[in-house]
CSV table of C-alpha atoms and ligand atoms in Angstrom, one decimal:
chain,number,residue,atom,x,y,z
G,1,MET,CA,0.0,-0.2,0.0
G,2,PRO,CA,1.3,3.6,-0.8
G,3,ARG,CA,2.7,5.5,1.9
G,4,THR,CA,3.0,9.4,2.4
G,5,ILE,CA,7.3,10.1,3.4
G,6,VAL,CA,7.9,13.9,4.5
G,7,ILE,CA,11.5,14.6,4.3
G,8,THR,CA,13.1,17.3,5.4
G,9,GLY,CA,16.3,18.0,3.4
G,10,GLY,CA,14.6,16.2,0.4
G,11,THR,CA,16.5,18.2,-2.2
G,12,ASN,CA,19.9,16.7,-1.7
G,13,GLY,CA,22.3,14.0,-1.2
G,14,ILE,CA,20.4,11.1,1.4
G,15,GLY,CA,17.1,12.8,1.2
G,16,LYS,CA,17.2,12.9,-2.5
G,17,ALA,CA,17.9,9.6,-2.9
G,18,LEU,CA,15.4,8.4,-0.6
G,19,ALA,CA,12.5,10.6,-2.3
G,20,ARG,CA,13.7,8.8,-5.7
G,21,HIS,CA,13.3,5.4,-4.3
G,22,HIS,CA,9.5,6.2,-2.1
G,23,THR,CA,8.2,7.5,-5.3
G,24,GLU,CA,9.4,5.2,-8.3
G,25,ARG,CA,7.8,2.3,-5.3
G,26,GLY,CA,4.5,4.7,-5.6
G,27,ASP,CA,4.6,5.9,-2.1
G,28,GLN,CA,3.7,9.8,-1.9
G,29,VAL,CA,6.5,12.0,-1.1
G,30,VAL,CA,6.7,15.3,0.2
G,31,ALA,CA,10.2,16.3,0.1
G,32,VAL,CA,11.0,20.0,2.2
G,33,GLY,CA,14.3,22.5,1.5
G,34,SER,CA,15.5,25.6,1.6
G,35,SER,CA,16.6,26.6,-2.1
G,36,GLU,CA,15.0,26.6,-5.8
G,37,GLU,CA,18.0,25.0,-6.6
G,38,GLY,CA,16.9,22.4,-4.6
G,39,GLU,CA,13.4,22.2,-5.8
G,40,ARG,CA,15.3,21.8,-9.3
G,41,ARG,CA,17.5,18.8,-8.6
G,42,LEU,CA,14.5,17.1,-6.9
G,43,ARG,CA,12.6,17.4,-9.8
G,44,GLU,CA,14.9,15.9,-12.3
G,45,ALA,CA,15.9,13.1,-9.8
G,46,ALA,CA,11.8,12.7,-8.7
G,47,PRO,CA,9.7,14.5,-10.3
G,48,GLN,CA,6.5,12.8,-8.7
G,49,ALA,CA,7.5,13.8,-5.2
G,50,ARG,CA,6.2,17.1,-4.1
G,51,PHE,CA,8.8,19.8,-3.2
G,52,ILE,CA,7.8,22.3,-0.1
G,53,ARG,CA,10.3,25.2,-0.4
G,54,SER,CA,10.8,26.4,3.8
G,55,ASP,CA,13.9,27.7,5.8
G,56,LEU,CA,13.6,24.8,8.1
G,57,SER,CA,16.5,27.1,10.6
G,58,SER,CA,13.3,29.0,11.4
G,59,LEU,CA,11.1,28.7,14.3
G,60,ARG,CA,7.9,30.0,12.5
G,61,GLN,CA,8.4,28.6,8.8
G,62,THR,CA,8.9,25.3,10.6
G,63,ARG,CA,5.0,25.5,12.8
G,64,ASP,CA,3.9,26.9,9.9
G,65,LEU,CA,4.9,23.8,8.1
G,66,ALA,CA,3.8,21.4,9.8
G,67,GLU,CA,0.4,22.8,10.5
G,68,ARG,CA,0.3,22.5,6.5
G,69,LEU,CA,1.6,18.9,6.6
G,70,ASN,CA,-0.9,18.0,9.3
G,71,ALA,CA,-4.4,19.5,7.3
G,72,GLU,CA,-2.9,18.2,4.0
G,73,HIS,CA,-1.8,14.7,5.0
G,74,PRO,CA,-3.3,13.9,8.3
G,75,VAL,CA,-1.6,10.0,8.0
G,76,ILE,CA,2.2,10.5,7.5
G,77,ASP,CA,4.0,7.1,8.2
G,78,ALA,CA,7.3,8.5,8.0
G,79,LEU,CA,9.4,11.2,9.0
G,80,VAL,CA,13.0,11.6,7.5
G,81,LEU,CA,15.0,14.2,9.2
G,82,ALA,CA,17.3,15.1,6.9
G,83,ALA,CA,18.2,18.7,6.7
G,84,PHE,CA,21.4,19.9,7.2
G,85,ARG,CA,24.4,22.3,6.6
G,86,PHE,CA,27.8,22.6,8.0
G,87,ASN,CA,28.2,26.6,8.9
G,88,SER,CA,32.2,27.6,8.8
G,89,ALA,CA,31.7,30.4,10.6
G,90,ARG,CA,28.9,30.7,13.3
G,91,VAL,CA,25.3,32.1,11.7
G,92,GLU,CA,23.0,33.8,13.8
G,93,THR,CA,19.4,33.3,12.6
G,94,GLU,CA,16.6,36.1,11.8
G,95,GLU,CA,14.9,34.4,15.5
G,96,GLY,CA,18.5,35.0,17.3
G,97,PHE,CA,19.1,31.1,17.3
G,98,GLU,CA,23.3,30.2,15.8
G,99,HIS,CA,21.9,28.7,13.3
G,100,THR,CA,23.4,24.7,13.1
G,101,PHE,CA,21.4,24.6,16.8
G,102,ALA,CA,18.4,26.4,14.5
G,103,LEU,CA,18.1,23.6,11.5
G,104,TYR,CA,20.1,20.3,13.4
G,105,VAL,CA,18.0,20.7,16.6
G,106,LEU,CA,15.0,23.0,17.1
G,107,ASN,CA,13.5,22.3,13.6
G,108,ARG,CA,14.2,18.1,14.4
G,109,TRP,CA,12.3,18.4,17.8
G,110,LEU,CA,9.6,20.6,16.4
G,111,MET,CA,8.8,18.5,13.1
G,112,ALA,CA,8.6,15.4,15.4
G,113,GLU,CA,6.4,16.7,18.1
G,114,GLY,CA,4.0,18.7,15.3
G,115,LEU,CA,3.7,16.2,13.2
G,116,ARG,CA,3.4,14.1,16.2
G,117,ASP,CA,-0.8,13.2,15.5
G,118,SER,CA,-0.2,12.4,11.7
G,119,LEU,CA,2.3,10.2,12.2
G,120,GLU,CA,0.5,8.0,15.3
G,121,ASN,CA,-2.7,7.7,12.5
G,122,ALA,CA,-0.3,5.2,10.2
G,123,PRO,CA,-0.2,1.8,11.3
G,124,THR,CA,3.9,1.7,11.3
G,125,PRO,CA,5.1,5.0,12.3
G,126,VAL,CA,8.6,6.1,12.0
G,127,ILE,CA,11.2,8.7,12.5
G,128,ILE,CA,14.4,8.3,10.8
G,129,ASN,CA,16.5,11.5,12.7
G,130,LEU,CA,19.9,11.0,9.9
G,131,CYS,CA,22.5,12.7,12.1
G,132,GLY,CA,26.4,12.0,13.8
G,133,ALA,CA,24.4,9.3,16.4
G,134,GLY,CA,27.5,7.9,18.4
G,135,GLN,CA,30.1,10.1,17.6
G,136,GLY,CA,30.9,11.2,21.2
G,137,GLY,CA,29.3,14.7,20.9
G,138,ARG,CA,28.0,16.8,23.9
G,139,ILE,CA,25.8,20.1,24.9
G,140,HIS,CA,27.7,22.7,25.7
G,141,TRP,CA,25.1,23.7,28.2
G,142,ASP,CA,26.6,26.8,29.3
G,143,ASP,CA,27.0,28.4,25.9
G,144,LEU,CA,24.1,26.2,23.6
G,145,GLN,CA,24.2,29.0,21.3
G,146,LEU,CA,27.9,29.2,21.2
G,147,LYS,CA,28.3,32.4,21.4
G,148,ASN,CA,31.9,32.3,23.1
G,149,SER,CA,33.7,29.8,21.2
G,150,TYR,CA,32.1,29.0,17.7
G,151,ARG,CA,33.5,26.2,15.8
G,152,ALA,CA,31.8,24.5,12.9
G,153,ILE,CA,32.7,20.8,14.4
G,154,THR,CA,31.4,21.8,18.3
G,155,ALA,CA,28.1,22.8,16.5
G,156,THR,CA,27.8,19.6,14.7
G,157,MET,CA,28.9,17.4,17.0
G,158,GLN,CA,26.2,19.2,19.6
G,159,GLY,CA,23.7,18.9,17.0
G,160,ALA,CA,24.7,14.9,17.1
G,161,LYS,CA,24.2,14.5,20.8
G,162,ALA,CA,20.9,16.5,21.0
G,163,SER,CA,19.3,14.5,18.4
G,164,GLU,CA,20.5,11.2,19.9
G,165,LEU,CA,18.7,13.3,23.6
G,166,LEU,CA,15.6,14.2,21.3
G,167,GLY,CA,15.4,10.8,20.7
G,168,ALA,CA,15.4,9.7,23.8
G,169,ALA,CA,12.7,12.0,25.3
G,170,TYR,CA,10.3,11.3,22.2
G,171,ALA,CA,10.4,7.7,22.2
G,172,SER,CA,6.9,6.9,23.0
G,173,GLY,CA,3.6,6.9,22.0
G,174,ARG,CA,3.6,3.9,18.9
G,175,THR,CA,6.1,5.9,16.8
G,176,LYS,CA,9.3,4.3,16.4
G,177,TYR,CA,12.5,6.5,17.0
G,178,VAL,CA,15.4,6.0,14.6
G,179,LEU,CA,18.2,7.0,14.8
G,180,TYR,CA,20.9,6.4,12.1
G,181,ASN,CA,24.2,7.6,11.4
G,182,PRO,CA,25.2,7.5,7.4
G,183,VAL,CA,29.0,7.6,9.0
G,184,PHE,CA,30.7,9.4,4.7
G,185,VAL,CA,28.2,9.2,2.3
G,186,ALA,CA,29.1,11.6,-1.0
G,187,THR,CA,26.6,13.5,-0.8
G,188,GLY,CA,25.7,17.1,-1.8
G,189,LEU,CA,27.5,18.3,2.1
G,190,HIS,CA,30.7,20.2,0.3
G,191,GLU,CA,28.1,22.1,-0.5
G,192,SER,CA,28.2,23.8,2.5
G,193,PHE,CA,32.0,24.5,2.6
G,194,LYS,CA,33.7,27.5,1.1
G,195,GLN,CA,36.9,27.5,-1.2
G,196,PRO,CA,39.4,25.8,-1.2
G,197,LEU,CA,37.9,23.7,1.3
G,198,ARG,CA,34.6,23.0,-0.5
G,199,GLY,CA,37.1,21.2,-3.4
G,200,LEU,CA,39.1,18.8,-0.7
G,201,VAL,CA,35.8,18.2,0.6
G,202,ARG,CA,34.2,17.0,-2.5
G,203,VAL,CA,37.4,15.3,-3.7
G,204,THR,CA,37.9,13.4,-0.3
G,205,SER,CA,34.0,12.4,0.0
G,206,ALA,CA,34.9,10.8,-3.9
G,207,VAL,CA,37.1,8.6,-3.2
G,208,PHE,CA,36.7,7.5,0.2
G,209,ALA,CA,32.7,8.2,1.0
G,210,GLN,CA,30.2,5.7,0.5
G,211,PRO,CA,27.7,6.2,-2.7
G,212,VAL,CA,24.4,7.3,-2.0
G,213,ALA,CA,23.3,4.3,-3.4
G,214,LYS,CA,25.1,1.6,-1.5
G,215,ALA,CA,24.0,4.0,1.7
G,216,LEU,CA,19.9,4.0,0.9
G,217,PRO,CA,19.0,0.6,1.3
G,218,PRO,CA,19.3,0.0,5.1
G,219,ILE,CA,17.5,3.0,5.2
G,220,THR,CA,14.6,2.1,3.3
G,221,ALA,CA,14.7,-0.9,5.1
G,222,LEU,CA,13.9,0.7,8.1
G,223,ILE,CA,11.6,2.4,7.3
G,224,ASP,CA,9.6,-0.6,4.9
G,225,GLN,CA,10.1,-2.1,8.4
G,226,PRO,CA,10.4,-0.2,11.6
G,227,PRO,CA,12.3,-1.8,14.5
G,228,SER,CA,9.9,-2.7,17.2
G,229,GLU,CA,12.2,-1.4,20.0
G,230,PRO,CA,10.9,2.8,20.9
G,231,LEU,CA,14.4,3.9,20.3
G,232,THR,CA,17.3,2.0,18.3
G,233,THR,CA,20.8,3.5,17.1
G,234,TRP,CA,22.4,2.7,13.8
G,235,LYS,CA,25.6,3.4,12.1
G,236,LYS,CA,26.1,2.4,8.6
G,237,GLY,CA,23.6,-1.0,8.9
G,238,LYS,CA,24.6,-2.0,11.6
G,239,PRO,CA,22.4,-1.3,15.0
G,240,ILE,CA,24.9,0.2,17.9
G,241,ASP,CA,24.3,0.2,21.8
G,242,LEU,CA,24.0,3.6,23.2
G,243,ALA,CA,23.5,5.0,26.2
G,244,VAL,CA,21.4,7.9,26.8
G,245,ASP,CA,20.6,9.7,29.7
G,246,ARG,CA,17.2,10.3,30.5
G,247,ASN,CA,18.0,13.3,32.7
G,248,GLU,CA,20.3,15.1,30.4
G,249,ALA,CA,17.2,14.3,27.5
G,250,ARG,CA,15.2,16.1,30.2
G,251,ARG,CA,16.8,18.9,30.1
G,252,LEU,CA,17.3,19.3,26.8
G,253,THR,CA,13.8,19.6,25.9
G,254,GLU,CA,13.0,21.9,28.4
G,255,ALA,CA,15.8,24.0,27.6
G,256,ILE,CA,14.2,23.6,24.0
G,257,ARG,CA,10.8,24.3,25.6
G,258,ALA,CA,11.8,27.5,27.3
G,259,LEU,CA,13.8,28.7,23.4
G,260,ALA,CA,10.9,27.9,21.6
G,261,PRO,CA,7.7,28.1,23.7
H,1,NAP,N1,27.0,13.0,4.5
H,1,NAP,C1,26.8,12.0,5.3
H,1,NAP,O1,28.6,11.9,5.1
H,1,NAP,C2,26.7,12.4,6.7
H,1,NAP,C3,27.2,11.4,7.9
H,1,NAP,C4,26.6,11.7,9.0
H,1,NAP,C5,25.6,12.2,9.2
H,1,NAP,N2,24.8,12.9,7.7
H,1,NAP,C6,23.4,13.2,8.0
H,1,NAP,O2,22.5,13.1,7.2
H,1,NAP,C7,21.7,14.0,6.7
H,1,NAP,C8,21.5,14.0,5.3
H,1,NAP,O3,23.1,14.4,4.7
H,1,NAP,P1,24.0,15.1,2.9
H,1,NAP,O4,25.2,14.9,3.3
H,1,NAP,O5,22.7,14.1,2.1
H,1,NAP,O6,23.0,16.3,3.2
H,1,NAP,P2,22.7,17.4,1.9
H,1,NAP,O7,23.4,16.6,0.9
H,1,NAP,O8,24.5,18.1,1.9
H,1,NAP,O9,21.8,17.4,1.9
H,1,NAP,C9,20.8,18.8,2.9
H,1,NAP,C10,19.7,19.2,2.5
H,1,NAP,O10,19.3,20.0,3.7
H,1,NAP,C11,18.7,21.4,3.1
H,1,NAP,N3,19.1,22.2,3.6
H,1,NAP,C12,19.8,22.9,4.4
H,1,NAP,N4,19.5,23.8,4.6
H,1,NAP,C13,18.4,24.0,4.3
H,1,NAP,C14,17.0,24.8,5.4
H,1,NAP,N5,17.4,26.0,6.3
H,1,NAP,N6,15.8,24.5,5.3
H,1,NAP,C15,15.5,23.7,4.7
H,1,NAP,N7,16.6,22.7,4.5
H,1,NAP,C16,17.5,23.2,4.1
H,1,NAP,C17,19.1,21.2,1.6
H,1,NAP,O11,18.3,21.5,0.9
H,1,NAP,P3,18.2,23.0,0.0
H,1,NAP,O12,19.4,23.2,0.0
H,1,NAP,O13,17.6,23.5,-0.6
H,1,NAP,O14,18.1,24.3,1.2
H,1,NAP,C18,19.3,20.0,1.2
H,1,NAP,O15,18.6,19.0,1.1
H,1,NAP,C19,22.0,15.3,7.7
H,1,NAP,O16,21.3,15.2,8.7
H,1,NAP,C20,23.4,15.1,8.2
H,1,NAP,O17,23.7,15.7,9.5
H,1,NAP,C21,25.3,13.0,6.8
């Protein structure tokens, strides 16, 4: 039976490949991205997919998107969280958040919470959070917005750790939460970098990273048959044990609720 799959960051890399795979299988795919270029890429790869343009680093646009999706798709079988941008220098959003924190943390929390009811209406609902789970990131509790100590890798690792905590905090109801770390896949990741680093990352990833086509099957398998446990963590197709501190998970959701009431 065709299913409805919402993919944030569905216009490039792994998200776009998932959009193509699932539309070709007859599923209804809604792919979200922020750019015209992304829309063009999606049209080429997966013409049957529906595109919605939204800047997901904006809380306001994320909430509008969730409201629209719930109204138009009261049953959502899978939510894939794949929107990401690597920011070499610290960027602040119009709403005053550090950009990586807004896109990697706040957006993923709001999307999962905002689509909760539509997901619960599906027979076997699943959230796939594509992230750097299990890489040992940490939350900078004294400086969540990294005002004093911004480094791109610090922001990225904090976002990855936040995904682990948000997965643990979410895990309830029928919707299964999957933290999936693809590790190193040749995608549009290099596009976030400025030259000359951009060229270097592109070449390195062409040589060492897994092609998207190879990275895809374990992810689609989890969408097709979600695990029975409420929260699972996977690294390159293999399940891993991940100890998550429930108190820290609670602390993060409380901090997010205070920042994004
Ligand atoms: N590739 C890897 O090696 C790797 C490793 C570990 C984890 N991951 C995770 O896997 C996921 C997918 O990675 P990828 O490498 O496939 O990504 P990618 O090719 O860089 O694509 C990123 C996607 O995010 C969208 N996006 C970026 N900023 C956005 C915004 N403000 N609002 C809406 N959409 C936005 C982009 O669309 P627009 O350009 O249209 O905005 C694009 O569709 C990410 O969450 C990443 O953290 C990837």
